[in-house]
Amino acid sequence: MEVSDELELMPTFSIALSGCDLRCDFCITGAESWNARAGRGFAADAMAARAEAAMQKGARTIMVLGGEPTIHLPAALELVSLLPQSAKLVWKTNAHGSAQARELLDGMFNVWLADFKFGNDDCAQRLAKVSDYIRVTQENLLWADAHTELIVRHLLMPGHGECCWRPVATWLAENLPGVKVNLRTGFWPAWHARRHNELQKAITVAENDAACKLAHQLRLNLIA
Amino acid sequence: MKQPANQSQSASLREEAASEILILSGGKIFAHNITPAMARVLSQLNPTDAAMRQRAEQQNLIQHELPN
């Protein structure tokens, strides 16, 4: 049971699946998230029973996350099929899945808690070794907004306020006005962040203030 | 095959929910995977943090921690 995510979803029973299709050097759970074989084997029926028990104990939501859960789509869908209809299900994703994946996810999760990490393809390629990031992510966010309750997350990275946060915030304001946005300012230099000069520190007060000011100027619907 | 005691203990610890905290030299505290119990600890460290207090209060909604 966790309380570290968005308050409106808490307390949540979190099910973390190891492995991810991205390679973010600043990943806070890099050891597990880069290794799809980490952890123990997943048994959908046993996990569904634990999730249901958690709901009875007070969990408001059941959250499936990674790494990136999309890479374990068959297991995730099997789990959903075993959960009661009343369960409020959250899909915590990097929003970089395929069109086929989102078709299979249609109607399965109530909430998509989706990252929009980078504001341009160069930063995405350099920091997460992923190509065509912007097009794929924006397409998925538009789909998720139309099909689910969408909450968009952006982790503010030191030195990336202008190249990443500004274009992300601007796009959200123009294309998803009113969508809930969680601007996360608690970056810490985890995993392989030290490979990048600008990522070797936390966010400064000035960076934090500038990011929040931009959010207010654009009238983003910020949540905690 | 039976695992040696220390290896078995270590595996058991890995399977438990774990929060991680980082305290910078300036006193700023970062945390992730925050359980209700950890939220209470963090809230006591900084009672002026309203968001953390709200997370700590989630403890009241939970009857008790679940077994693994």
Tab-separated table of C-alpha atoms in Angstrom:
chain	number	residue	atom	x	y	z
A	1	MET	CA	0.000	0.000	0.000
A	2	GLU	CA	1.462	3.388	-0.984
A	3	VAL	CA	0.649	7.058	-0.562
A	4	SER	CA	3.342	8.686	-2.700
A	5	ASP	CA	1.362	9.240	-5.881
A	6	GLU	CA	-1.417	11.739	-6.654
A	7	LEU	CA	-3.516	12.392	-3.550
A	8	GLU	CA	-6.804	11.752	-5.322
A	9	LEU	CA	-5.653	8.197	-6.043
A	10	MET	CA	-4.367	7.426	-2.555
A	11	PRO	CA	-4.114	5.085	-0.787
A	12	THR	CA	-3.310	2.760	-3.639
A	13	PHE	CA	-2.355	-0.870	-3.881
A	14	SER	CA	0.611	-0.786	-6.250
A	15	ILE	CA	1.647	-3.652	-8.475
A	16	ALA	CA	5.072	-2.970	-9.963
A	17	LEU	CA	6.113	-4.979	-13.004
A	18	SER	CA	9.824	-4.985	-13.778
A	19	GLY	CA	11.297	-4.017	-17.138
A	20	CYS	CA	10.849	-1.007	-19.397
A	21	ASP	CA	11.151	-0.075	-23.058
A	22	LEU	CA	12.848	3.239	-22.226
A	23	ARG	CA	16.366	3.655	-20.880
A	24	CYS	CA	16.130	6.855	-18.868
A	25	ASP	CA	19.530	7.459	-17.319
A	26	PHE	CA	17.879	9.263	-14.387
A	27	CYS	CA	15.472	6.398	-13.607
A	28	ILE	CA	14.813	6.237	-9.888
A	29	THR	CA	14.189	2.487	-10.017
A	30	GLY	CA	16.797	1.692	-12.659
A	31	ALA	CA	17.933	-1.684	-11.356
A	32	GLU	CA	14.429	-3.140	-11.475
A	33	SER	CA	13.117	-1.071	-14.333
A	34	TRP	CA	15.824	-1.993	-16.784
A	35	ASN	CA	15.659	-5.690	-15.998
A	36	ALA	CA	12.419	-7.374	-17.029
A	37	ARG	CA	13.498	-10.501	-15.141
A	38	ALA	CA	13.899	-8.783	-11.771
A	39	GLY	CA	11.567	-9.735	-8.929
A	40	ARG	CA	9.464	-12.829	-8.647
A	41	GLY	CA	7.088	-14.540	-11.057
A	42	PHE	CA	3.677	-12.961	-11.551
A	43	ALA	CA	0.579	-15.004	-10.757
A	44	ALA	CA	-2.484	-13.028	-11.812
A	45	ASP	CA	-4.948	-14.903	-9.631
A	46	ALA	CA	-2.877	-14.527	-6.460
A	47	MET	CA	-2.239	-10.856	-7.182
A	48	ALA	CA	-5.921	-10.220	-7.856
A	49	ALA	CA	-6.763	-11.760	-4.484
A	50	ARG	CA	-4.246	-9.480	-2.758
A	51	ALA	CA	-5.601	-6.463	-4.602
A	52	GLU	CA	-9.151	-7.274	-3.610
A	53	ALA	CA	-8.065	-7.701	0.013
A	54	ALA	CA	-6.363	-4.310	-0.176
A	55	MET	CA	-9.582	-2.722	-1.408
A	56	GLN	CA	-11.404	-4.160	1.566
A	57	LYS	CA	-8.743	-2.681	3.859
A	58	GLY	CA	-9.166	0.790	2.397
A	59	ALA	CA	-7.226	1.045	-0.861
A	60	ARG	CA	-8.976	3.584	-3.081
A	61	THR	CA	-7.292	2.405	-6.272
A	62	ILE	CA	-5.313	-0.469	-7.739
A	63	MET	CA	-2.324	0.813	-9.671
A	64	VAL	CA	-0.348	-1.169	-12.236
A	65	LEU	CA	3.053	0.301	-12.981
A	66	GLY	CA	6.581	-0.536	-14.012
A	67	GLY	CA	9.176	-0.035	-15.227
A	68	GLU	CA	6.643	0.120	-18.005
A	69	PRO	CA	3.658	-2.206	-17.613
A	70	THR	CA	2.855	-2.176	-21.341
A	71	ILE	CA	5.676	-4.645	-21.979
A	72	HIS	CA	3.722	-7.143	-19.841
A	73	LEU	CA	0.374	-6.448	-21.453
A	74	PRO	CA	-0.981	-10.040	-21.480
A	75	ALA	CA	-0.325	-10.414	-17.741
A	76	ALA	CA	-1.821	-7.013	-16.970
A	77	LEU	CA	-4.971	-7.764	-18.961
A	78	GLU	CA	-5.326	-11.131	-17.261
A	79	LEU	CA	-5.117	-9.378	-13.908
A	80	VAL	CA	-7.826	-6.883	-14.890
A	81	SER	CA	-10.116	-9.718	-15.933
A	82	LEU	CA	-9.879	-11.133	-12.403
A	83	LEU	CA	-10.567	-7.894	-10.520
A	84	PRO	CA	-14.069	-6.809	-9.477
A	85	GLN	CA	-15.867	-4.288	-11.686
A	86	SER	CA	-15.973	-1.858	-8.764
A	87	ALA	CA	-12.180	-1.590	-8.603
A	88	LYS	CA	-10.815	1.766	-9.724
A	89	LEU	CA	-7.815	0.833	-11.845
A	90	VAL	CA	-4.861	3.055	-12.636
A	91	TRP	CA	-2.463	2.461	-15.516
A	92	LYS	CA	0.810	4.222	-14.731
A	93	THR	CA	2.666	4.457	-17.992
A	94	ASN	CA	5.400	6.243	-19.911
A	95	ALA	CA	2.796	6.792	-22.665
A	96	HIS	CA	5.128	5.364	-25.243
A	97	GLY	CA	3.194	2.218	-26.137
A	98	SER	CA	2.067	1.272	-29.613
A	99	ALA	CA	-1.320	1.960	-31.191
A	100	GLN	CA	-2.033	-1.755	-30.967
A	101	ALA	CA	-1.282	-1.755	-27.239
A	102	ARG	CA	-3.670	1.092	-26.508
A	103	GLU	CA	-6.425	-0.598	-28.508
A	104	LEU	CA	-6.031	-3.642	-26.274
A	105	LEU	CA	-6.120	-1.396	-23.205
A	106	ASP	CA	-9.322	0.338	-24.267
A	107	GLY	CA	-11.887	0.105	-21.469
A	108	MET	CA	-9.548	-1.727	-19.109
A	109	PHE	CA	-8.279	1.049	-16.816
A	110	ASN	CA	-10.219	3.974	-15.360
A	111	VAL	CA	-7.247	6.295	-15.016
A	112	TRP	CA	-4.129	6.725	-17.100
A	113	LEU	CA	-1.333	8.268	-15.067
A	114	ALA	CA	0.956	9.101	-17.945
A	115	ASP	CA	4.390	10.666	-18.208
A	116	PHE	CA	5.291	13.368	-20.667
A	117	LYS	CA	8.980	13.393	-19.868
A	118	PHE	CA	10.712	15.235	-22.697
A	119	GLY	CA	9.899	18.306	-24.692
A	120	ASN	CA	11.866	17.365	-27.801
A	121	ASP	CA	13.222	14.295	-29.547
A	122	ASP	CA	16.879	15.215	-29.003
A	123	CYS	CA	16.587	15.151	-25.206
A	124	ALA	CA	14.556	11.933	-25.406
A	125	GLN	CA	17.213	10.297	-27.537
A	126	ARG	CA	20.108	11.513	-25.406
A	127	LEU	CA	18.615	10.781	-21.971
A	128	ALA	CA	16.350	7.781	-22.645
A	129	LYS	CA	17.730	6.356	-25.901
A	130	VAL	CA	14.315	6.506	-27.512
A	131	SER	CA	13.471	7.782	-30.982
A	132	ASP	CA	10.295	9.413	-32.296
A	133	TYR	CA	9.312	10.187	-28.705
A	134	ILE	CA	7.219	13.305	-29.164
A	135	ARG	CA	4.909	11.998	-31.894
A	136	VAL	CA	4.207	8.692	-30.143
A	137	THR	CA	3.682	10.222	-26.713
A	138	GLN	CA	1.411	13.024	-27.883
A	139	GLU	CA	-0.682	10.546	-29.867
A	140	ASN	CA	-1.094	8.356	-26.783
A	141	LEU	CA	-1.944	11.274	-24.510
A	142	LEU	CA	-4.667	12.466	-26.868
A	143	TRP	CA	-6.065	8.944	-27.007
A	144	ALA	CA	-5.907	8.521	-23.230
A	145	ASP	CA	-7.687	11.814	-22.663
A	146	ALA	CA	-10.501	10.718	-24.955
A	147	HIS	CA	-10.847	7.235	-23.435
A	148	THR	CA	-9.913	7.523	-19.741
A	149	GLU	CA	-9.435	9.924	-16.849
A	150	LEU	CA	-6.006	11.262	-17.743
A	151	ILE	CA	-3.409	12.674	-15.382
A	152	VAL	CA	-0.186	13.848	-17.014
A	153	ARG	CA	3.070	13.878	-15.118
A	154	HIS	CA	6.225	15.762	-15.881
A	155	LEU	CA	9.386	15.316	-13.853
A	156	LEU	CA	11.176	18.638	-13.943
A	157	MET	CA	14.841	17.967	-14.681
A	158	PRO	CA	17.674	20.354	-13.818
A	159	GLY	CA	18.699	22.330	-16.881
A	160	HIS	CA	15.644	21.199	-18.869
A	161	GLY	CA	13.120	23.849	-17.953
A	162	GLU	CA	13.245	25.567	-21.342
A	163	CYS	CA	13.942	22.621	-23.655
A	164	CYS	CA	11.577	20.136	-21.996
A	165	TRP	CA	9.100	21.639	-19.538
A	166	ARG	CA	8.209	24.695	-21.636
A	167	PRO	CA	7.243	22.741	-24.782
A	168	VAL	CA	5.463	20.076	-22.723
A	169	ALA	CA	3.488	22.683	-20.790
A	170	THR	CA	2.685	24.661	-23.939
A	171	TRP	CA	1.473	21.594	-25.799
A	172	LEU	CA	-0.703	20.530	-22.858
A	173	ALA	CA	-2.244	23.990	-22.616
A	174	GLU	CA	-3.009	24.053	-26.324
A	175	ASN	CA	-4.101	20.466	-26.887
A	176	LEU	CA	-5.405	19.188	-23.564
A	177	PRO	CA	-6.749	22.280	-21.800
A	178	GLY	CA	-7.908	21.492	-18.273
A	179	VAL	CA	-6.180	18.134	-18.091
A	180	LYS	CA	-4.775	17.368	-14.652
A	181	VAL	CA	-1.038	17.930	-14.568
A	182	ASN	CA	1.356	16.886	-11.844
A	183	LEU	CA	4.593	18.859	-12.123
A	184	ARG	CA	7.077	16.887	-10.085
A	185	THR	CA	10.004	18.867	-8.759
A	186	GLY	CA	11.703	16.236	-6.600
A	187	PHE	CA	14.333	15.189	-9.141
A	188	TRP	CA	17.320	13.518	-7.615
A	189	PRO	CA	20.397	12.278	-9.496
A	190	ALA	CA	19.668	8.545	-9.453
A	191	TRP	CA	20.934	5.554	-11.446
A	192	HIS	CA	23.075	6.785	-14.375
A	193	ALA	CA	22.204	10.479	-14.072
A	194	ARG	CA	25.871	11.251	-13.543
A	195	ARG	CA	26.484	10.472	-17.211
A	196	HIS	CA	24.989	13.902	-17.908
A	197	ASN	CA	26.522	17.052	-16.452
A	198	GLU	CA	23.246	18.872	-15.987
A	199	LEU	CA	21.600	15.970	-14.156
A	200	GLN	CA	24.108	15.745	-11.309
A	201	LYS	CA	22.103	17.914	-8.947
A	202	ALA	CA	18.623	18.605	-7.660
A	203	ILE	CA	16.281	21.309	-8.997
A	204	THR	CA	17.185	24.794	-7.805
A	205	VAL	CA	14.667	27.109	-6.180
A	206	ALA	CA	14.888	29.375	-9.245
A	207	GLU	CA	14.159	26.488	-11.619
A	208	ASN	CA	11.251	25.383	-9.467
A	209	ASP	CA	9.796	28.888	-9.331
A	210	ALA	CA	10.176	29.434	-13.084
A	211	ALA	CA	8.469	26.129	-13.868
A	212	CYS	CA	5.539	26.895	-11.568
A	213	LYS	CA	5.243	30.417	-12.981
A	214	LEU	CA	5.013	29.023	-16.501
A	215	ALA	CA	2.342	26.552	-15.411
A	216	HIS	CA	0.279	29.380	-13.952
A	217	GLN	CA	0.780	31.591	-17.008
A	218	LEU	CA	-0.509	28.763	-19.192
A	219	ARG	CA	-3.347	28.090	-16.740
A	220	LEU	CA	-2.437	24.448	-16.357
A	221	ASN	CA	-4.593	22.449	-13.984
A	222	LEU	CA	-1.876	21.500	-11.494
A	223	ILE	CA	-2.554	18.806	-8.921
A	224	ALA	CA	-0.440	17.296	-6.138
B	1	MET	CA	17.083	-26.360	-2.747
B	2	LYS	CA	17.173	-24.642	0.634
B	3	GLN	CA	18.827	-21.247	0.544
B	4	PRO	CA	21.470	-20.294	3.112
B	5	ALA	CA	19.916	-18.258	5.931
B	6	ASN	CA	21.482	-14.908	4.983
B	7	GLN	CA	20.516	-15.311	1.306
B	8	SER	CA	16.964	-16.192	2.259
B	9	GLN	CA	16.755	-13.198	4.601
B	10	SER	CA	18.044	-10.924	1.900
B	11	ALA	CA	15.487	-12.205	-0.627
B	12	SER	CA	12.724	-11.695	1.914
B	13	LEU	CA	13.816	-8.114	2.522
B	14	ARG	CA	13.832	-7.401	-1.210
B	15	GLU	CA	10.240	-8.564	-1.480
B	16	GLU	CA	9.038	-6.176	1.216
B	17	ALA	CA	7.753	-2.761	0.254
B	18	ALA	CA	10.726	-0.419	0.531
B	19	SER	CA	10.758	3.362	0.663
B	20	GLU	CA	13.890	5.237	-0.335
B	21	ILE	CA	14.950	8.574	1.051
B	22	LEU	CA	17.781	10.911	0.110
B	23	ILE	CA	18.814	13.736	2.423
B	24	LEU	CA	20.896	16.460	0.807
B	25	SER	CA	23.552	18.292	2.780
B	26	GLY	CA	21.285	21.349	2.807
B	27	GLY	CA	18.659	19.390	4.697
B	28	LYS	CA	16.285	18.868	1.785
B	29	ILE	CA	14.684	15.422	1.887
B	30	PHE	CA	13.551	13.423	-1.132
B	31	ALA	CA	11.536	10.231	-0.874
B	32	HIS	CA	9.798	7.759	-3.120
B	33	ASN	CA	7.665	4.647	-2.673
B	34	ILE	CA	6.203	6.270	0.414
B	35	THR	CA	4.137	3.957	2.577
B	36	PRO	CA	1.638	5.393	5.079
B	37	ALA	CA	4.083	4.670	7.905
B	38	MET	CA	6.907	6.458	6.084
B	39	ALA	CA	4.619	9.397	5.374
B	40	ARG	CA	4.030	9.755	9.109
B	41	VAL	CA	7.788	9.811	9.731
B	42	LEU	CA	8.356	12.404	7.004
B	43	SER	CA	5.468	14.488	8.228
B	44	GLN	CA	6.984	14.606	11.692
B	45	LEU	CA	10.319	15.721	10.208
B	46	ASN	CA	8.589	18.675	8.547
B	47	PRO	CA	5.203	19.406	10.130
B	48	THR	CA	4.704	22.419	7.819
B	49	ASP	CA	4.541	20.175	4.729
B	50	ALA	CA	0.786	20.091	4.178
B	51	ALA	CA	0.927	17.591	1.304
B	52	MET	CA	2.927	15.124	3.370
B	53	ARG	CA	0.539	15.559	6.273
B	54	GLN	CA	-2.315	14.618	3.948
B	55	ARG	CA	-0.430	11.513	2.881
B	56	ALA	CA	0.248	10.608	6.504
B	57	GLU	CA	-3.447	10.934	7.258
B	58	GLN	CA	-4.156	8.242	4.667
B	59	GLN	CA	-3.001	5.842	7.377
B	60	ASN	CA	-6.361	6.376	9.032
B	61	LEU	CA	-8.145	5.017	5.956
B	62	ILE	CA	-6.254	1.760	6.056
B	63	GLN	CA	-7.369	-0.829	8.546
B	64	HIS	CA	-3.903	-2.293	8.882
B	65	GLU	CA	-0.954	-3.135	6.701
B	66	LEU	CA	-1.435	-6.110	4.460
B	67	PRO	CA	0.632	-9.267	4.782
B	68	ASN	CA	3.056	-9.987	1.936
